Amino acid sequence: FAPSMNAIIYHGDKQERLALVKKHMPRDIGPDFPLVVTSYEIAMNDSKVLARYCWKYVVIDE
């Protein structure tokens, strides 16, 4: 629906997700993409990490 929009697939085990955060979501400047695709379960499990950023929209689909 938006092929030119930068996005990241936020999934994997805890170590893989932490690596994604370190590489693509620096705390001082925020994510380098406007769209994160993840599951409800992962969003809830990683809510403290994801809450560090000011998201304009959050869409969750089970």
mmCIF file of N, CA and C in Angstrom:
data_model
loop_
_atom_site.group_PDB
_atom_site.id
_atom_site.type_symbol
_atom_site.label_atom_id
_atom_site.label_comp_id
_atom_site.label_asym_id
_atom_site.label_seq_id
_atom_site.Cartn_x
_atom_site.Cartn_y
_atom_site.Cartn_z
ATOM 1 N N PHE A 1 0.802 -1.206 0.000
ATOM 2 C CA PHE A 1 0.000 0.000 0.000
ATOM 3 C C PHE A 1 0.839 1.261 0.000
ATOM 4 N N ALA A 2 2.062 1.181 0.467
ATOM 5 C CA ALA A 2 2.966 2.341 0.482
ATOM 6 C C ALA A 2 4.397 1.847 0.297
ATOM 7 N N PRO A 3 4.749 1.412 -0.899
ATOM 8 C CA PRO A 3 6.068 0.803 -1.101
ATOM 9 C C PRO A 3 7.250 1.724 -0.845
ATOM 10 N N SER A 4 7.052 3.027 -0.905
ATOM 11 C CA SER A 4 8.174 3.936 -0.672
ATOM 12 C C SER A 4 8.357 4.281 0.803
ATOM 13 N N MET A 5 7.455 3.832 1.672
ATOM 14 C CA MET A 5 7.535 4.140 3.095
ATOM 15 C C MET A 5 8.527 3.198 3.774
ATOM 16 N N ASN A 6 9.446 3.758 4.538
ATOM 17 C CA ASN A 6 10.394 2.939 5.300
ATOM 18 C C ASN A 6 9.661 2.259 6.444
ATOM 19 N N ALA A 7 9.930 0.990 6.630
ATOM 20 C CA ALA A 7 9.282 0.223 7.694
ATOM 21 C C ALA A 7 10.271 -0.792 8.242
ATOM 22 N N ILE A 8 9.961 -1.274 9.437
ATOM 23 C CA ILE A 8 10.759 -2.339 10.040
ATOM 24 C C ILE A 8 9.808 -3.408 10.555
ATOM 25 N N ILE A 9 10.194 -4.655 10.366
ATOM 26 C CA ILE A 9 9.447 -5.777 10.920
ATOM 27 C C ILE A 9 10.076 -6.072 12.279
ATOM 28 N N TYR A 10 9.338 -5.785 13.338
ATOM 29 C CA TYR A 10 9.827 -5.926 14.706
ATOM 30 C C TYR A 10 9.348 -7.273 15.244
ATOM 31 N N HIS A 11 10.183 -8.290 15.100
ATOM 32 C CA HIS A 11 9.824 -9.630 15.552
ATOM 33 C C HIS A 11 11.093 -10.397 15.873
ATOM 34 N N GLY A 12 10.933 -11.642 16.223
ATOM 35 C CA GLY A 12 12.070 -12.473 16.591
ATOM 36 C C GLY A 12 12.095 -12.698 18.092
ATOM 37 N N ASP A 13 13.121 -13.399 18.555
ATOM 38 C CA ASP A 13 13.232 -13.604 19.995
ATOM 39 C C ASP A 13 13.733 -12.316 20.652
ATOM 40 N N LYS A 14 13.808 -12.336 21.966
ATOM 41 C CA LYS A 14 14.159 -11.119 22.703
ATOM 42 C C LYS A 14 15.504 -10.544 22.266
ATOM 43 N N GLN A 15 16.491 -11.397 22.060
ATOM 44 C CA GLN A 15 17.819 -10.939 21.635
ATOM 45 C C GLN A 15 17.773 -10.289 20.252
ATOM 46 N N GLU A 16 17.013 -10.880 19.337
ATOM 47 C CA GLU A 16 16.892 -10.311 17.988
ATOM 48 C C GLU A 16 16.204 -8.948 18.026
ATOM 49 N N ARG A 17 15.178 -8.820 18.867
ATOM 50 C CA ARG A 17 14.478 -7.532 18.976
ATOM 51 C C ARG A 17 15.373 -6.473 19.606
ATOM 52 N N LEU A 18 16.170 -6.851 20.596
ATOM 53 C CA LEU A 18 17.107 -5.894 21.192
ATOM 54 C C LEU A 18 18.134 -5.430 20.169
ATOM 55 N N ALA A 19 18.572 -6.332 19.313
ATOM 56 C CA ALA A 19 19.518 -5.956 18.255
ATOM 57 C C ALA A 19 18.867 -4.973 17.284
ATOM 58 N N LEU A 20 17.592 -5.177 16.955
ATOM 59 C CA LEU A 20 16.870 -4.232 16.088
ATOM 60 C C LEU A 20 16.799 -2.851 16.731
ATOM 61 N N VAL A 21 16.495 -2.825 18.020
ATOM 62 C CA VAL A 21 16.401 -1.547 18.739
ATOM 63 C C VAL A 21 17.749 -0.838 18.719
ATOM 64 N N LYS A 22 18.811 -1.544 19.029
ATOM 65 C CA LYS A 22 20.143 -0.924 19.056
ATOM 66 C C LYS A 22 20.558 -0.396 17.693
ATOM 67 N N LYS A 23 20.231 -1.136 16.637
ATOM 68 C CA LYS A 23 20.659 -0.753 15.298
ATOM 69 C C LYS A 23 19.772 0.320 14.666
ATOM 70 N N HIS A 24 18.462 0.217 14.838
ATOM 71 C CA HIS A 24 17.536 1.066 14.089
ATOM 72 C C HIS A 24 16.740 2.062 14.928
ATOM 73 N N MET A 25 16.838 1.981 16.259
ATOM 74 C CA MET A 25 16.014 2.834 17.106
ATOM 75 C C MET A 25 16.840 3.490 18.204
ATOM 76 N N PRO A 26 17.858 4.287 17.837
ATOM 77 C CA PRO A 26 18.677 4.928 18.874
ATOM 78 C C PRO A 26 17.822 5.826 19.765
ATOM 79 N N ARG A 27 18.073 5.741 21.049
ATOM 80 C CA ARG A 27 17.251 6.461 22.021
ATOM 81 C C ARG A 27 17.330 7.974 21.837
ATOM 82 N N ASP A 28 18.492 8.483 21.433
ATOM 83 C CA ASP A 28 18.660 9.935 21.353
ATOM 84 C C ASP A 28 18.002 10.568 20.126
ATOM 85 N N ILE A 29 17.831 9.822 19.035
ATOM 86 C CA ILE A 29 17.191 10.419 17.855
ATOM 87 C C ILE A 29 15.917 9.706 17.437
ATOM 88 N N GLY A 30 15.646 8.555 17.994
ATOM 89 C CA GLY A 30 14.425 7.832 17.666
ATOM 90 C C GLY A 30 14.587 6.937 16.455
ATOM 91 N N PRO A 31 13.509 6.265 16.092
ATOM 92 C CA PRO A 31 13.555 5.325 14.972
ATOM 93 C C PRO A 31 13.862 6.022 13.658
ATOM 94 N N ASP A 32 14.523 5.306 12.751
ATOM 95 C CA ASP A 32 14.832 5.881 11.445
ATOM 96 C C ASP A 32 13.818 5.433 10.392
ATOM 97 N N PHE A 33 12.587 5.225 10.812
ATOM 98 C CA PHE A 33 11.506 4.798 9.927
ATOM 99 C C PHE A 33 10.192 5.191 10.585
ATOM 100 N N PRO A 34 9.142 5.427 9.802
ATOM 101 C CA PRO A 34 7.874 5.837 10.395
ATOM 102 C C PRO A 34 6.927 4.685 10.718
ATOM 103 N N LEU A 35 7.261 3.465 10.322
ATOM 104 C CA LEU A 35 6.320 2.359 10.462
ATOM 105 C C LEU A 35 6.994 1.146 11.087
ATOM 106 N N VAL A 36 6.378 0.629 12.146
ATOM 107 C CA VAL A 36 6.829 -0.598 12.800
ATOM 108 C C VAL A 36 5.713 -1.626 12.658
ATOM 109 N N VAL A 37 6.057 -2.800 12.175
ATOM 110 C CA VAL A 37 5.083 -3.879 12.047
ATOM 111 C C VAL A 37 5.444 -4.944 13.067
ATOM 112 N N THR A 38 4.503 -5.239 13.962
ATOM 113 C CA THR A 38 4.732 -6.251 14.983
ATOM 114 C C THR A 38 3.400 -6.832 15.413
ATOM 115 N N SER A 39 3.446 -7.805 16.289
ATOM 116 C CA SER A 39 2.218 -8.412 16.801
ATOM 117 C C SER A 39 1.813 -7.731 18.107
ATOM 118 N N TYR A 40 0.561 -7.929 18.482
ATOM 119 C CA TYR A 40 0.060 -7.395 19.746
ATOM 120 C C TYR A 40 0.886 -7.943 20.905
ATOM 121 N N GLU A 41 1.155 -9.234 20.879
ATOM 122 C CA GLU A 41 1.904 -9.870 21.961
ATOM 123 C C GLU A 41 3.294 -9.258 22.124
ATOM 124 N N ILE A 42 4.010 -9.068 21.038
ATOM 125 C CA ILE A 42 5.347 -8.474 21.126
ATOM 126 C C ILE A 42 5.255 -7.018 21.563
ATOM 127 N N ALA A 43 4.278 -6.285 21.057
ATOM 128 C CA ALA A 43 4.110 -4.884 21.474
ATOM 129 C C ALA A 43 3.884 -4.795 22.980
ATOM 130 N N MET A 44 3.090 -5.691 23.537
ATOM 131 C CA MET A 44 2.832 -5.675 24.974
ATOM 132 C C MET A 44 4.070 -6.128 25.752
ATOM 133 N N ASN A 45 4.755 -7.148 25.257
ATOM 134 C CA ASN A 45 5.963 -7.629 25.944
ATOM 135 C C ASN A 45 7.071 -6.580 25.947
ATOM 136 N N ASP A 46 7.163 -5.794 24.888
ATOM 137 C CA ASP A 46 8.222 -4.792 24.752
ATOM 138 C C ASP A 46 7.690 -3.372 24.940
ATOM 139 N N SER A 47 6.604 -3.229 25.662
ATOM 140 C CA SER A 47 5.970 -1.911 25.802
ATOM 141 C C SER A 47 6.906 -0.872 26.420
ATOM 142 N N LYS A 48 7.764 -1.259 27.340
ATOM 143 C CA LYS A 48 8.689 -0.288 27.938
ATOM 144 C C LYS A 48 9.679 0.237 26.906
ATOM 145 N N VAL A 49 10.151 -0.629 26.038
ATOM 146 C CA VAL A 49 11.080 -0.209 24.981
ATOM 147 C C VAL A 49 10.357 0.685 23.982
ATOM 148 N N LEU A 50 9.187 0.261 23.534
ATOM 149 C CA LEU A 50 8.449 1.007 22.513
ATOM 150 C C LEU A 50 7.904 2.331 23.048
ATOM 151 N N ALA A 51 7.669 2.411 24.354
ATOM 152 C CA ALA A 51 7.137 3.640 24.950
ATOM 153 C C ALA A 51 8.181 4.755 25.037
ATOM 154 N N ARG A 52 9.428 4.465 24.744
ATOM 155 C CA ARG A 52 10.477 5.499 24.762
ATOM 156 C C ARG A 52 10.280 6.535 23.664
ATOM 157 N N TYR A 53 9.512 6.188 22.658
ATOM 158 C CA TYR A 53 9.374 7.025 21.471
ATOM 159 C C TYR A 53 7.979 7.621 21.404
ATOM 160 N N CYS A 54 7.887 8.759 20.764
ATOM 161 C CA CYS A 54 6.600 9.427 20.585
ATOM 162 C C CYS A 54 6.025 8.981 19.239
ATOM 163 N N TRP A 55 5.088 8.065 19.278
ATOM 164 C CA TRP A 55 4.476 7.548 18.064
ATOM 165 C C TRP A 55 3.253 8.392 17.726
ATOM 166 N N LYS A 56 3.096 8.738 16.487
ATOM 167 C CA LYS A 56 1.922 9.500 16.070
ATOM 168 C C LYS A 56 0.698 8.591 16.012
ATOM 169 N N TYR A 57 0.877 7.384 15.504
ATOM 170 C CA TYR A 57 -0.208 6.409 15.413
ATOM 171 C C TYR A 57 0.313 5.045 15.819
ATOM 172 N N VAL A 58 -0.568 4.254 16.387
ATOM 173 C CA VAL A 58 -0.276 2.857 16.675
ATOM 174 C C VAL A 58 -1.471 2.048 16.188
ATOM 175 N N VAL A 59 -1.220 1.104 15.309
ATOM 176 C CA VAL A 59 -2.274 0.233 14.792
ATOM 177 C C VAL A 59 -1.907 -1.185 15.183
ATOM 178 N N ILE A 60 -2.807 -1.847 15.886
ATOM 179 C CA ILE A 60 -2.553 -3.203 16.345
ATOM 180 C C ILE A 60 -3.623 -4.111 15.766
ATOM 181 N N ASP A 61 -3.180 -5.180 15.139
ATOM 182 C CA ASP A 61 -4.095 -6.155 14.559
ATOM 183 C C ASP A 61 -3.717 -7.520 15.092
ATOM 184 N N GLU A 62 -4.651 -8.185 15.677
ATOM 185 C CA GLU A 62 -4.400 -9.498 16.262
ATOM 186 C C GLU A 62 -4.348 -10.566 15.206
#
